[in-house]
Short mmCIF file of C-alpha atoms in Angstrom, two decimals:
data_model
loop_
_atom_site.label_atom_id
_atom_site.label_comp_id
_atom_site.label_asym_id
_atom_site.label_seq_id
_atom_site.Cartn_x
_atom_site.Cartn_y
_atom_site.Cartn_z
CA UNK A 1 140.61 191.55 123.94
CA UNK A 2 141.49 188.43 125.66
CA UNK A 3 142.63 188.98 129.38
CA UNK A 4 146.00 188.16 130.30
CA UNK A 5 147.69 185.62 132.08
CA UNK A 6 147.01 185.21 135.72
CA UNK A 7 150.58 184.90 137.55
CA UNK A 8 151.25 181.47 138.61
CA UNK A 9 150.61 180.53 142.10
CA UNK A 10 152.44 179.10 144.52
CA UNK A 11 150.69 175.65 145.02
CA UNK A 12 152.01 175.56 141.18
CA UNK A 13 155.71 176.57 142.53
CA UNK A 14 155.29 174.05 145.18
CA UNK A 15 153.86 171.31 142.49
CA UNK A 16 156.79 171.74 140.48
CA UNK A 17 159.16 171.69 142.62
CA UNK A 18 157.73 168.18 144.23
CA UNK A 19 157.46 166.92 140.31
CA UNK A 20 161.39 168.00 140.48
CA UNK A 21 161.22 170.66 138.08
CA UNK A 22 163.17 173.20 140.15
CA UNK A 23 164.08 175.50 136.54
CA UNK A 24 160.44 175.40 135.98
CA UNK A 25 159.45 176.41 139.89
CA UNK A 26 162.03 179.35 139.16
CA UNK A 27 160.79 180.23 136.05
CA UNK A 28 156.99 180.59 137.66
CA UNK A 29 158.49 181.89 140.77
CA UNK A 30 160.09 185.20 139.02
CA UNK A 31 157.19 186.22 137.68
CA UNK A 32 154.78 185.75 140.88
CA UNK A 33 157.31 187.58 142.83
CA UNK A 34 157.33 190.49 140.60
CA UNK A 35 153.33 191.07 140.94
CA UNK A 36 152.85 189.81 144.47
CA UNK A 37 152.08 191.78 147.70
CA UNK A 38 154.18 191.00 150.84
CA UNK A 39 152.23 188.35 152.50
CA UNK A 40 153.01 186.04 149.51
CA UNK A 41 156.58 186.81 148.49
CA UNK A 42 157.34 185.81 152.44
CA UNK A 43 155.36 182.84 151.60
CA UNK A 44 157.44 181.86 148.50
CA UNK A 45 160.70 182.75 150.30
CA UNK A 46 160.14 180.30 152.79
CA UNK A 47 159.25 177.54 150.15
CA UNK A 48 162.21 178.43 147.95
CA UNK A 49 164.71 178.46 151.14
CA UNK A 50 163.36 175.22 152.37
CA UNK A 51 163.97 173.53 148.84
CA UNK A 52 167.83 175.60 149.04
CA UNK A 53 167.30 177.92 145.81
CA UNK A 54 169.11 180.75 147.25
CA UNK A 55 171.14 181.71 144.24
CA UNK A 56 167.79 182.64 142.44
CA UNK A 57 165.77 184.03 145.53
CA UNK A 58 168.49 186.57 146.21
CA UNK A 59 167.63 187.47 142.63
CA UNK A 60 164.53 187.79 143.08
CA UNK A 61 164.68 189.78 146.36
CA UNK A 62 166.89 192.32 144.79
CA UNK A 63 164.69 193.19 141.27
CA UNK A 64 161.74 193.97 143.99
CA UNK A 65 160.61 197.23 145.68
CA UNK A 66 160.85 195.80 149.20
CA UNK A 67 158.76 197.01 151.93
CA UNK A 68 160.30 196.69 155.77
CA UNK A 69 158.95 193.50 156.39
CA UNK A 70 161.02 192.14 153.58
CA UNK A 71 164.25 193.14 154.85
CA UNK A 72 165.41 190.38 157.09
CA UNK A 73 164.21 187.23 154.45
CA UNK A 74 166.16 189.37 152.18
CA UNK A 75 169.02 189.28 154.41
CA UNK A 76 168.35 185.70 155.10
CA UNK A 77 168.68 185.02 150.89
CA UNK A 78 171.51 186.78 150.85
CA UNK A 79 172.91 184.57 153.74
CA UNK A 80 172.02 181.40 151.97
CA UNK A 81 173.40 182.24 148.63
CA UNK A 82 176.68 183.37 150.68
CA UNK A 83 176.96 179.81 152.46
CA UNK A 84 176.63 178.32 148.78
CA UNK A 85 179.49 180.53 147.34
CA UNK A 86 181.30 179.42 150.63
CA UNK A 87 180.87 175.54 149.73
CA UNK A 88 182.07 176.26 145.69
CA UNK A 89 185.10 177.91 147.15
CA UNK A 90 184.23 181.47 146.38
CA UNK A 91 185.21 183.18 149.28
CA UNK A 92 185.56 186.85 147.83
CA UNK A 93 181.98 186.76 146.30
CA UNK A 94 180.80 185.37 149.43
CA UNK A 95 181.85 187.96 151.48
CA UNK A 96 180.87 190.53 149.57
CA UNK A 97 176.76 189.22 149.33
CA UNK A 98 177.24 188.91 153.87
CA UNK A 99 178.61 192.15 153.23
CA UNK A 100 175.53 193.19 151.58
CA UNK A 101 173.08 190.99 154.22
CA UNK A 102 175.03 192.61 156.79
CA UNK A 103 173.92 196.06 155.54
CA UNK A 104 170.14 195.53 154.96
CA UNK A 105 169.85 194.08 158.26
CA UNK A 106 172.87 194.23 160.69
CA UNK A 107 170.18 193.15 163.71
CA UNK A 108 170.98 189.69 162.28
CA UNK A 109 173.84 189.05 164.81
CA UNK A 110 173.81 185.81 163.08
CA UNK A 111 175.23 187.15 159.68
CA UNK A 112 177.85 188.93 161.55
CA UNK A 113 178.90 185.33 163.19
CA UNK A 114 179.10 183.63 159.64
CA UNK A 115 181.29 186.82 158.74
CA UNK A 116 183.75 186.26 161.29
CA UNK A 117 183.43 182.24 160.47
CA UNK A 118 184.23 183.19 157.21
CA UNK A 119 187.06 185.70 158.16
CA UNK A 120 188.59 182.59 159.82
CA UNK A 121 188.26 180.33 156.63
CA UNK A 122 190.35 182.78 154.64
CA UNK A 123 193.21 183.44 157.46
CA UNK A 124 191.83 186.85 158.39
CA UNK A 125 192.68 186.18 161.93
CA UNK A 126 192.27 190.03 163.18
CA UNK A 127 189.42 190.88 161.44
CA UNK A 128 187.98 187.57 162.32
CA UNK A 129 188.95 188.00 166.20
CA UNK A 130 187.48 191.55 166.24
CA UNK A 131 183.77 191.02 164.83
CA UNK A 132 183.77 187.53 167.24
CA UNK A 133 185.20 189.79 170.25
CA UNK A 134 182.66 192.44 169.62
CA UNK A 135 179.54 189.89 169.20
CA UNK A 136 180.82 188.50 172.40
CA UNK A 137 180.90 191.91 173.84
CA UNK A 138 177.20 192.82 173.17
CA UNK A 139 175.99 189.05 173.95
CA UNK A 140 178.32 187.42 176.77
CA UNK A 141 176.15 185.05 176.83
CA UNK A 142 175.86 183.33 173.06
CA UNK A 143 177.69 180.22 173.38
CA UNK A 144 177.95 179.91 169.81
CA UNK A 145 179.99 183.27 169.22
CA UNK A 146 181.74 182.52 172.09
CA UNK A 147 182.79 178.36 170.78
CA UNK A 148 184.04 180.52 167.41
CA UNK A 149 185.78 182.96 169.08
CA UNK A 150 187.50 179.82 171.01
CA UNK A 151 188.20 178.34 168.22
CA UNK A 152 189.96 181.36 166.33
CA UNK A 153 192.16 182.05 169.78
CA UNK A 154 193.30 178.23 169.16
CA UNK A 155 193.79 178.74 165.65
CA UNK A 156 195.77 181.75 165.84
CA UNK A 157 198.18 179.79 168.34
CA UNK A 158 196.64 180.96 171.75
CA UNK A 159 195.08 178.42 173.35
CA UNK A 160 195.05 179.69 176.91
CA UNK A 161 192.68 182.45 176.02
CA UNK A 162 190.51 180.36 173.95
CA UNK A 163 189.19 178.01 177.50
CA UNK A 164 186.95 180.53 178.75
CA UNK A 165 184.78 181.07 175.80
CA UNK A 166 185.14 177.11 174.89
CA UNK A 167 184.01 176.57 178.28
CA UNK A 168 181.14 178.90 178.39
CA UNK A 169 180.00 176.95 175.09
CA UNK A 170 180.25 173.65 176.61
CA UNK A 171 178.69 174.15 179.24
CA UNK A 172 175.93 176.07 177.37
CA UNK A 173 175.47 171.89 175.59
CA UNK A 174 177.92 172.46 172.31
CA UNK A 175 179.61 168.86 171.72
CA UNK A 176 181.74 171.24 169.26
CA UNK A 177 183.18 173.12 171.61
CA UNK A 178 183.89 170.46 174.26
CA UNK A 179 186.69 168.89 171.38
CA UNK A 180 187.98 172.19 171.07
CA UNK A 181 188.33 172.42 174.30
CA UNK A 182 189.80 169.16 174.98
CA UNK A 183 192.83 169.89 172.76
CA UNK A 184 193.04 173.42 173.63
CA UNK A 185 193.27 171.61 177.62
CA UNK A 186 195.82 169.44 176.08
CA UNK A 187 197.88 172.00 174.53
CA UNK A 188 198.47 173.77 177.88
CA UNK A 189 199.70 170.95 179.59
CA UNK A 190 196.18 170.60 181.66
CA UNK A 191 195.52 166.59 181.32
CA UNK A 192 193.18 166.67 184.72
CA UNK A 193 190.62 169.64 182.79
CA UNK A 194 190.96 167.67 179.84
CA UNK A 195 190.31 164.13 181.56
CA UNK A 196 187.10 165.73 183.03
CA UNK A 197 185.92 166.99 179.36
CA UNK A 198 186.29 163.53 178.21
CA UNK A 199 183.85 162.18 181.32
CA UNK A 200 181.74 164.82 180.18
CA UNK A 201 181.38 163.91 176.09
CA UNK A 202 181.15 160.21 177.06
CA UNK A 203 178.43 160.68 179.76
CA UNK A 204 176.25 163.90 178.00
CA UNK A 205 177.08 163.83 173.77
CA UNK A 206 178.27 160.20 173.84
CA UNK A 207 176.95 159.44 170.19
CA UNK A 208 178.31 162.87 169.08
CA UNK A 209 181.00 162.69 170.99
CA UNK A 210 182.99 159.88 170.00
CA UNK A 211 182.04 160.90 166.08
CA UNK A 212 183.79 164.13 166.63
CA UNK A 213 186.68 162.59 168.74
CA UNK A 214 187.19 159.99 165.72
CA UNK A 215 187.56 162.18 163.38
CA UNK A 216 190.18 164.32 165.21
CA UNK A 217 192.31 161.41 165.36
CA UNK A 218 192.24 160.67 162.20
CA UNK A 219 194.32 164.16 161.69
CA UNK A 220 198.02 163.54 161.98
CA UNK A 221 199.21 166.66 163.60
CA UNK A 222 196.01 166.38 166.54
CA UNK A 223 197.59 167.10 170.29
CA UNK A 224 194.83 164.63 170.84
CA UNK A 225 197.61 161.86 169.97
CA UNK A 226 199.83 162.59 172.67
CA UNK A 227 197.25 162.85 175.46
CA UNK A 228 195.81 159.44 173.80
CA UNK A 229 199.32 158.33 175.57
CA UNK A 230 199.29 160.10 178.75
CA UNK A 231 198.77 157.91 181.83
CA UNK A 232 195.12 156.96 183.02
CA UNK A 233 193.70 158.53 179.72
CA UNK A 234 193.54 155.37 177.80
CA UNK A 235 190.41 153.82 179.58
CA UNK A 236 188.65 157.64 179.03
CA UNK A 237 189.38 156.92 175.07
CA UNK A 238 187.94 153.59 175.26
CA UNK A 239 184.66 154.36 176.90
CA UNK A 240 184.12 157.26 174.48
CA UNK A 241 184.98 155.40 171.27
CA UNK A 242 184.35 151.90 172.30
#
């Protein structure tokens, strides 16, 4: 009797996903992965996250008997077929599959961040403020819980609150969080803290800086308008976006 076919391998993936046939490179990549040991489903994870097939990774992922190394790429397919969902607008299915990513590996704090990011994006303010507050309160020191947690006290209307983890982030190199800041300065009347943020994105994110800053006055209802006006912060503007 004639021996069957081998399963394909993954320089064959990897060729067909160069050649730019990506159904193809799915096609061979759902049957290796139901025949092949760890080492090389980790392998083929990697290649199909790098080329962003999540959608049919996190397929694959959950028709396999996993073994404990396979939980966190798992999680990590699950992620990246949530941030997809995220960018078609599905908000609901996407937080149900970090739901799910959440559960096979909550040592991800990361997937609990994009949670609470995602909490935000659908108004969820308290659940939102809770699972940043309590990443914040097991890691005081991850600036980038701490610049979404800032920015979910400013978008809930508190600004005050939201400077000390917008500083910590800041200072921790996140251009991001120095333009939340800045407003969140401006909003609370503070034009000498907010003067000394703009010193700082001119002289340490200058490029970065002034893209951010442009944008932000491009928004009609930025408090970035009015302190645009306020004496001695015109030549601060300048040097940023000149």
């Amino acid at each position: 009797m004639p021996e069957p076919d081998a399963p394909p391998t993954l320089d064959a993936i990897r060729a067909a996903i160069a050649a730019g046939f990506g159904p193809r490179a799915v096609m061979m990549a759902r049957e290796l992965c139901r025949v092949c040991d760890t080492a090389t489903m980790l392998e083929l994870a990697e290649l199909l996250s790098e080329h962003g097939m999540h959608p049919p990774l996190a397929g694959m992922w959950r028709n396999r008997t996993r073994d404990r190394r396979e939980t966190q790429p798992y999680a990590n397919a699950l992620n990246g077929l949530a941030q997809t969902m995220v960018a078609q607008g599905r908000f609901d299915d996407a937080m149900r599959v970090l739901q799910e990513a959440i559960e096979e590996a909550p040592e991800l704090r990361y997937l609990r961040r994009n949670l609470a990011s995602l909490l935000l994006e659908k108004e969820e303010y308290e659940n939102a403020l809770e699972t940043s507050e309590r990443l914040m309160a097991e890691d005081p020191g991850d600036a980038e819980t701490a610049e979404l947690l800032g920015v979910i006290r400013y978008t809930v209307g508190d600004p005050q609150t939201a400077l000390e983890p917008l500083r910590l982030a800041f200072e921790a190199g996140r251009a991001t969080a120095g333009l939340w800041l800045l407003k969140a300065l401006t909003l609370t009347g503070d034009d000498g803290g907010a003067a000394e943020v703009l010193r700082r994105l001119d002289a340490e994110h200058h490029d970065r800086g002034a893209a951010l800053l442009q944008l932000e006055l491009e928004e009609p209802g930025s408090p970035l308008h009015a302190l645009q006006g306020a004496p001695g912060m015109a030549l601060l503007f300048g040097r940023l976006l000149g």
